[in-house]
Short mmCIF file of C-alpha atoms in Angstrom, two decimals:
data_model
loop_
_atom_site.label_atom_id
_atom_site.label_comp_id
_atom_site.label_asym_id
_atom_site.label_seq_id
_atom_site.Cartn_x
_atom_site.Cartn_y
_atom_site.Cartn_z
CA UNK Y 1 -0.14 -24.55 19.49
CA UNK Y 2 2.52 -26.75 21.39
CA UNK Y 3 4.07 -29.38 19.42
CA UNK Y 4 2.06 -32.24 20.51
CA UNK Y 5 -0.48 -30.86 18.14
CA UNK Y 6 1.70 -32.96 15.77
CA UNK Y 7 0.95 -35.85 17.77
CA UNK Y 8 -2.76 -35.60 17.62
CA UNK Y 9 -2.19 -36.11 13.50
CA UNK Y 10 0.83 -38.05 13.02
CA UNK Y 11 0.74 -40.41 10.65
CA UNK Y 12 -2.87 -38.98 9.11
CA UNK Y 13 -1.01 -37.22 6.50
CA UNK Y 14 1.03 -37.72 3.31
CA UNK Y 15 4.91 -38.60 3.08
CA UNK Y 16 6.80 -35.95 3.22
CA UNK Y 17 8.02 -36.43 -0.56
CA UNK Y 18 9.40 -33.27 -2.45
CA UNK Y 19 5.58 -32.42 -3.52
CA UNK Y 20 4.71 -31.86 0.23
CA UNK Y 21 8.14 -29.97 0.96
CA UNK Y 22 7.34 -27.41 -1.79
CA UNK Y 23 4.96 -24.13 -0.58
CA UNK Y 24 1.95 -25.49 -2.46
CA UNK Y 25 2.28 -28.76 -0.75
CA UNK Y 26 2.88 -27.44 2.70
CA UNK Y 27 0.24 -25.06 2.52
CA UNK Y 28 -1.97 -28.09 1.43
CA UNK Y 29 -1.13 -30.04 4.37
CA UNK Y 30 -1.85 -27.19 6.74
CA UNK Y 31 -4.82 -26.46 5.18
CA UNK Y 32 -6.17 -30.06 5.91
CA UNK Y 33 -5.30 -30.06 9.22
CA UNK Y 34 -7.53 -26.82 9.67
CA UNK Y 35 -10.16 -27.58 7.97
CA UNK Y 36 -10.36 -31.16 9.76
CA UNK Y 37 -10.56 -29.16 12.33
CA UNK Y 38 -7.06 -31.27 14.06
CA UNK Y 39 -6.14 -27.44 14.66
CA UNK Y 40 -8.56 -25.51 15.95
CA UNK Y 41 -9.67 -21.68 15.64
CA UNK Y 42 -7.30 -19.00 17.42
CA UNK Y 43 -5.07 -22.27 18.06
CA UNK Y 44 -1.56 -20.73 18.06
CA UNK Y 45 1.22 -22.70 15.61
CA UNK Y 46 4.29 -23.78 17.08
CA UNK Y 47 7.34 -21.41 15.98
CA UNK Y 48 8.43 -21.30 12.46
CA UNK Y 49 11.96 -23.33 13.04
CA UNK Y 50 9.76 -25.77 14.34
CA UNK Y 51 7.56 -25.68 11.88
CA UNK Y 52 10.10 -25.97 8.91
CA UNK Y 53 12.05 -28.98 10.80
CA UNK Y 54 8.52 -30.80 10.63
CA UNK Y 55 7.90 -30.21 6.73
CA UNK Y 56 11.87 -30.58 6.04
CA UNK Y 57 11.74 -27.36 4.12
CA UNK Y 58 13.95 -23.62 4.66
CA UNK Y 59 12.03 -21.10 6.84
CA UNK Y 60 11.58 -19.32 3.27
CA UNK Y 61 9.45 -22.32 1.38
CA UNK Y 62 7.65 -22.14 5.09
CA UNK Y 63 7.02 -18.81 4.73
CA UNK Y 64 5.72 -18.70 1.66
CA UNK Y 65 3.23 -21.01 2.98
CA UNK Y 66 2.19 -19.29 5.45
CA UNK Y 67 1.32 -16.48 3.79
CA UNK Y 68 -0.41 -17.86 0.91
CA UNK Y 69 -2.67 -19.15 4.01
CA UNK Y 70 -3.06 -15.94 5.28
CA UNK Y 71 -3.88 -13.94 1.94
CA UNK Y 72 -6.97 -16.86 2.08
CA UNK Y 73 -7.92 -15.94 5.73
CA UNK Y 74 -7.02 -19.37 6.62
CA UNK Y 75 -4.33 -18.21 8.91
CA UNK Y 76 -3.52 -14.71 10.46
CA UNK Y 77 -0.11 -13.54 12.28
CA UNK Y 78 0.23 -11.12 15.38
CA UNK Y 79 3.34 -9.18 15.54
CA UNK Y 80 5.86 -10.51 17.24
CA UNK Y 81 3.69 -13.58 18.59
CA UNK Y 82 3.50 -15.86 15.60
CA UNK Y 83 0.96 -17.64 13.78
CA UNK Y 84 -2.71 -18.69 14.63
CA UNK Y 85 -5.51 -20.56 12.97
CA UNK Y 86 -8.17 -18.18 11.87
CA UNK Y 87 -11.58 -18.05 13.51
CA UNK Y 88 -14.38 -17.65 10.86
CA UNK Y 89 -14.89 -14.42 9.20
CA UNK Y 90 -17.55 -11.83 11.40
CA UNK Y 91 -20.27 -11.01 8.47
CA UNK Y 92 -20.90 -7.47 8.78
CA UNK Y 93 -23.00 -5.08 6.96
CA UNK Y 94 -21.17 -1.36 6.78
CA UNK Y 95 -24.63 0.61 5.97
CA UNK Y 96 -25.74 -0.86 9.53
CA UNK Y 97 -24.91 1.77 12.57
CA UNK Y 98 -23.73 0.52 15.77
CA UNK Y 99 -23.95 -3.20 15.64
CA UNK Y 100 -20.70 -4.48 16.15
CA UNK Y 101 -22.13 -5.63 19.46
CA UNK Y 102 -25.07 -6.78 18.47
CA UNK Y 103 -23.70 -8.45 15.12
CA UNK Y 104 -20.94 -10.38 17.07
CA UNK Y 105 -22.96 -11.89 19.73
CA UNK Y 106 -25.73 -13.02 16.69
CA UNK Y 107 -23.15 -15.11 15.53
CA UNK Y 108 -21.67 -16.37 18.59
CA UNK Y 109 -19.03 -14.26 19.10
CA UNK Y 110 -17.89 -12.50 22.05
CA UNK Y 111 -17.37 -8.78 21.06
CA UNK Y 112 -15.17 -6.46 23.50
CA UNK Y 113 -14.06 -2.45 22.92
CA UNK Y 114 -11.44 -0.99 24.55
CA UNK Y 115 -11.08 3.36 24.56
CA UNK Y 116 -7.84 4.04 24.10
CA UNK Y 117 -8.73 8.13 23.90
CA UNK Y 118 -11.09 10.72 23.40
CA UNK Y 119 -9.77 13.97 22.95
CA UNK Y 120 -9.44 17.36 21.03
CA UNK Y 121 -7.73 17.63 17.85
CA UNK Y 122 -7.05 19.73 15.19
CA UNK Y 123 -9.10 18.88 12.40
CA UNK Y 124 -7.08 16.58 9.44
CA UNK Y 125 -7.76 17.42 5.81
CA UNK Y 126 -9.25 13.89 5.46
CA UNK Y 127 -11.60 14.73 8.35
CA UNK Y 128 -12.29 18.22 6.83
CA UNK Y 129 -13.24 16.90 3.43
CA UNK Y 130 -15.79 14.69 5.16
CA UNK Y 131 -17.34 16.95 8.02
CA UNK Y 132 -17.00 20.13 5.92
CA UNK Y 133 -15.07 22.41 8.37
CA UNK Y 134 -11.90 24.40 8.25
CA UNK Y 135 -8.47 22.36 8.56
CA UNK Y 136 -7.02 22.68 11.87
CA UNK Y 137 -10.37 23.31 13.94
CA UNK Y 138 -10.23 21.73 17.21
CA UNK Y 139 -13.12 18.91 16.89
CA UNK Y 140 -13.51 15.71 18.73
CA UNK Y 141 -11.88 12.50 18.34
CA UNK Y 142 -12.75 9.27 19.90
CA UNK Y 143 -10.05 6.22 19.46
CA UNK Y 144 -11.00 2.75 20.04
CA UNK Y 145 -10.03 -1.12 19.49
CA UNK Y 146 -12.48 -3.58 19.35
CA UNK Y 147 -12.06 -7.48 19.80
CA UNK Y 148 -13.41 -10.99 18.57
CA UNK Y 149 -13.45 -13.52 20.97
CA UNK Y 150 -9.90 -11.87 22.21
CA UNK Y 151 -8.76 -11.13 19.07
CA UNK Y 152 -7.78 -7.66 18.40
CA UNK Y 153 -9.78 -6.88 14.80
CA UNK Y 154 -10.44 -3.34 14.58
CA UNK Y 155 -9.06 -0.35 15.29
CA UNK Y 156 -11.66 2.88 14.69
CA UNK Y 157 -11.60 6.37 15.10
CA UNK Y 158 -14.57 8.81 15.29
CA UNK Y 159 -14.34 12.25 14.54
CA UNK Y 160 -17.21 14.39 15.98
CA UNK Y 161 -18.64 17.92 15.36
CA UNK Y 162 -16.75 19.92 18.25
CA UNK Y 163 -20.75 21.58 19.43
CA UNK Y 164 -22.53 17.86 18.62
CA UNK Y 165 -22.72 16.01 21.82
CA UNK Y 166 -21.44 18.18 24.86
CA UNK Y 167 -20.36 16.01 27.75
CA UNK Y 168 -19.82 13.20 26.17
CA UNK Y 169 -16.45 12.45 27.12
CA UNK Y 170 -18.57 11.14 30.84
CA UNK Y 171 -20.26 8.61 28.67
CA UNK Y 172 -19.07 4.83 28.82
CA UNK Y 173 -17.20 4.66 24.96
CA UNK Y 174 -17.07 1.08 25.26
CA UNK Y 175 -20.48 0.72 23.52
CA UNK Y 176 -22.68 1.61 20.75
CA UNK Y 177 -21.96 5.31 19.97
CA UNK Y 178 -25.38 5.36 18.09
CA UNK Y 179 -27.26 3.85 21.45
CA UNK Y 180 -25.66 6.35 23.78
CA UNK Y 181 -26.30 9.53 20.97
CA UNK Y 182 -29.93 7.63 20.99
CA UNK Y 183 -30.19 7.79 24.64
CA UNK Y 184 -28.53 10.56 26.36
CA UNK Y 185 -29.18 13.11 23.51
CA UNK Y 186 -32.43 12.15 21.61
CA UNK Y 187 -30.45 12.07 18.65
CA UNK Y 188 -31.14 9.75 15.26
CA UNK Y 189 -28.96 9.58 12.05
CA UNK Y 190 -30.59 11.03 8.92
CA UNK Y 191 -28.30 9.93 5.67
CA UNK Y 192 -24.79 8.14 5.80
CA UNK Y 193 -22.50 7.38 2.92
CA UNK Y 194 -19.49 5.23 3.07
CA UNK Y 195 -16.17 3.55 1.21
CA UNK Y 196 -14.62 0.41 1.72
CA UNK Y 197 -10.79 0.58 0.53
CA UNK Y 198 -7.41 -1.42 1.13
CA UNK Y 199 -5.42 0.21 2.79
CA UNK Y 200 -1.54 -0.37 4.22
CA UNK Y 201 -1.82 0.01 8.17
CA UNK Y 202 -0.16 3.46 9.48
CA UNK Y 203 1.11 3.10 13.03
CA UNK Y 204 -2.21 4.49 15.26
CA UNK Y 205 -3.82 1.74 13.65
CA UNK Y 206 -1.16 -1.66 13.12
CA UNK Y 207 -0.36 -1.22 16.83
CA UNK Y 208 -3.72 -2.03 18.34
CA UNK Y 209 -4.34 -4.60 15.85
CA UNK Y 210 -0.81 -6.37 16.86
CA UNK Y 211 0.07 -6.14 12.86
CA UNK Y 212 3.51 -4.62 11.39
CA UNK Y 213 3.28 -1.47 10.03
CA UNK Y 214 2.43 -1.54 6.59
CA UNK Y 215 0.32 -4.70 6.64
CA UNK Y 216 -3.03 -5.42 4.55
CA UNK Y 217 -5.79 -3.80 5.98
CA UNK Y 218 -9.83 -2.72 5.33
CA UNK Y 219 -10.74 0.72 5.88
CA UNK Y 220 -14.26 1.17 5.95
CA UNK Y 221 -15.10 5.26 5.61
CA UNK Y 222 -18.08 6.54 6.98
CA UNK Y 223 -19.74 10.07 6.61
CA UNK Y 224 -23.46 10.29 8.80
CA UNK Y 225 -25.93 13.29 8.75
CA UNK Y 226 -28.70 14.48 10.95
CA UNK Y 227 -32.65 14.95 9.91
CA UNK Y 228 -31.55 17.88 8.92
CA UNK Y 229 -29.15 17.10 6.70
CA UNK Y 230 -26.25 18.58 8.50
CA UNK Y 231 -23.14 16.45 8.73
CA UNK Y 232 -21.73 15.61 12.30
CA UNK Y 233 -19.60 13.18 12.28
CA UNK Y 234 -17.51 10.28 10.23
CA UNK Y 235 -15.68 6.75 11.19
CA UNK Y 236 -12.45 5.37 9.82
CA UNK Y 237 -12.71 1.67 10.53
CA UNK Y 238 -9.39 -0.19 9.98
CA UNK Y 239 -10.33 -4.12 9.29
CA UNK Y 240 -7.80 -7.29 10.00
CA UNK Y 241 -8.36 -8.09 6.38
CA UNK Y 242 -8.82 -11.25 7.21
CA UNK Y 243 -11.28 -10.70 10.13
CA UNK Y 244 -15.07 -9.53 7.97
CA UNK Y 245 -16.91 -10.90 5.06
CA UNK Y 246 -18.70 -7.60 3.86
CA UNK Y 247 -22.43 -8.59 2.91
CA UNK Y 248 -24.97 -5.78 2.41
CA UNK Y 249 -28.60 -6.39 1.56
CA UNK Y 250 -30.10 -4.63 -1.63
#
């Protein structure tokens, strides 16, 4: 947001009186402005100094703002880009299989993936509890971040039974994996359990969702079977916290 965003509101708000410079009162006025919809969704605030010269506070009373706003999902902060107004929450149902697509574009989103890798890996004890194979067998791993109307939201990894889907690494990993195992190997999911946990982003998965290292995150867990019964394969989805609202039907 450039500064003139000021300009579109000046004079709509309060004084700024010591109430208003405190946190609770900044975050109050920012909050207005959003939900008045003067500051738009994915609209970018102007830098922090800035920001603090408007409400005649430090940058720490502005930052405590700030981040009372984004523990609501009001406002959410790339890594080394600043601050931007939150777009509403993507309502997603984790017993559903392959519907990020589908999902965003229901509600009026414009969903993108992006591979970053497929490749063979030794098989993590985390991985090994959940596919039932020896630690340190070479199995498949698929790595891939997935966007919101531009927005980087999710960073997932799948972790495949090393025999389960030969040649898949020709297949376009952009989509649904369930659509192309529907497709190019007649294969359906039998069972599925999953976890939903908070989680403090590692590395692999801050990076692609332009967050510091060690930030709030969602990590939804997912275990899926054949007909048979046999397990062959499992998801670790890691959420902008601030990105879902987890609904699922009874």
């Amino acid at each position: 947001m450039h500064e003139s965003a000021w300009e579109r509101d000046e004079g709509a708000g309060p004084k700024l009186d010591g109430e208003l410079r405190s946190a609770f009162g900044i975050r109050e006025e920012i909050e207005r402005r959003v939900r008045s919809g003067i500051w738009a969704p994915g609209e970018r605030l102007t830098s922090e100094r800035d920001l603090a010269e408007h409400f005649e506070t430090t940058r720490v009373t502005l930052r405590e703002a700030l981040s009372m706003l984004e523990s609501e999902g009001r406002l959410y902060r790339e890594d080394r880009r600043g601050w931007f107004v939150a777009p509403p929450r993507l309502v997603y149902d984790p017993t559903e299989r392959g519907t990020f697509d589908r999902t965003a574009r229901a509600q009026g989103r414009v969903p993108v993936t992006r591979l970053l890798d497929f490749a063979v890996v030794p098989c993590a004890p985390r991985v090994s509890a959940l596919l039932a194979l020896p630690v340190g067998l070479p199995i498949l791993r698929i790595r891939r971040q997935r966007f919101l109307d531009g927005r980087a939201v999710l960073y997932v990894e799948h972790h495949l039974q090393p025999d389960a889907f030969p040649g898949l690494e020709t297949a376009d990993l952009t989509g649904s994996m369930t659509e192309i195992y529907e497709r190019d190997y007649g294969f359906s999911y039998g069972g599925m359990v999953f976890e939903i946990t908070t989680v403090g982003l590692h590395p692999a998965a801050a990076e692609p969702l332009r967050m510091a290292v060690g930030s709030p995150g969602l990590l939804v867990t997912r275990a899926h079977d054949d007909r048979a019964g046999r397990r062959v394969d499992c998801d670790f989805e890691y959420w902008r916290h601030d990105a879902i609202l987890v609904r699922v039907a009874a």
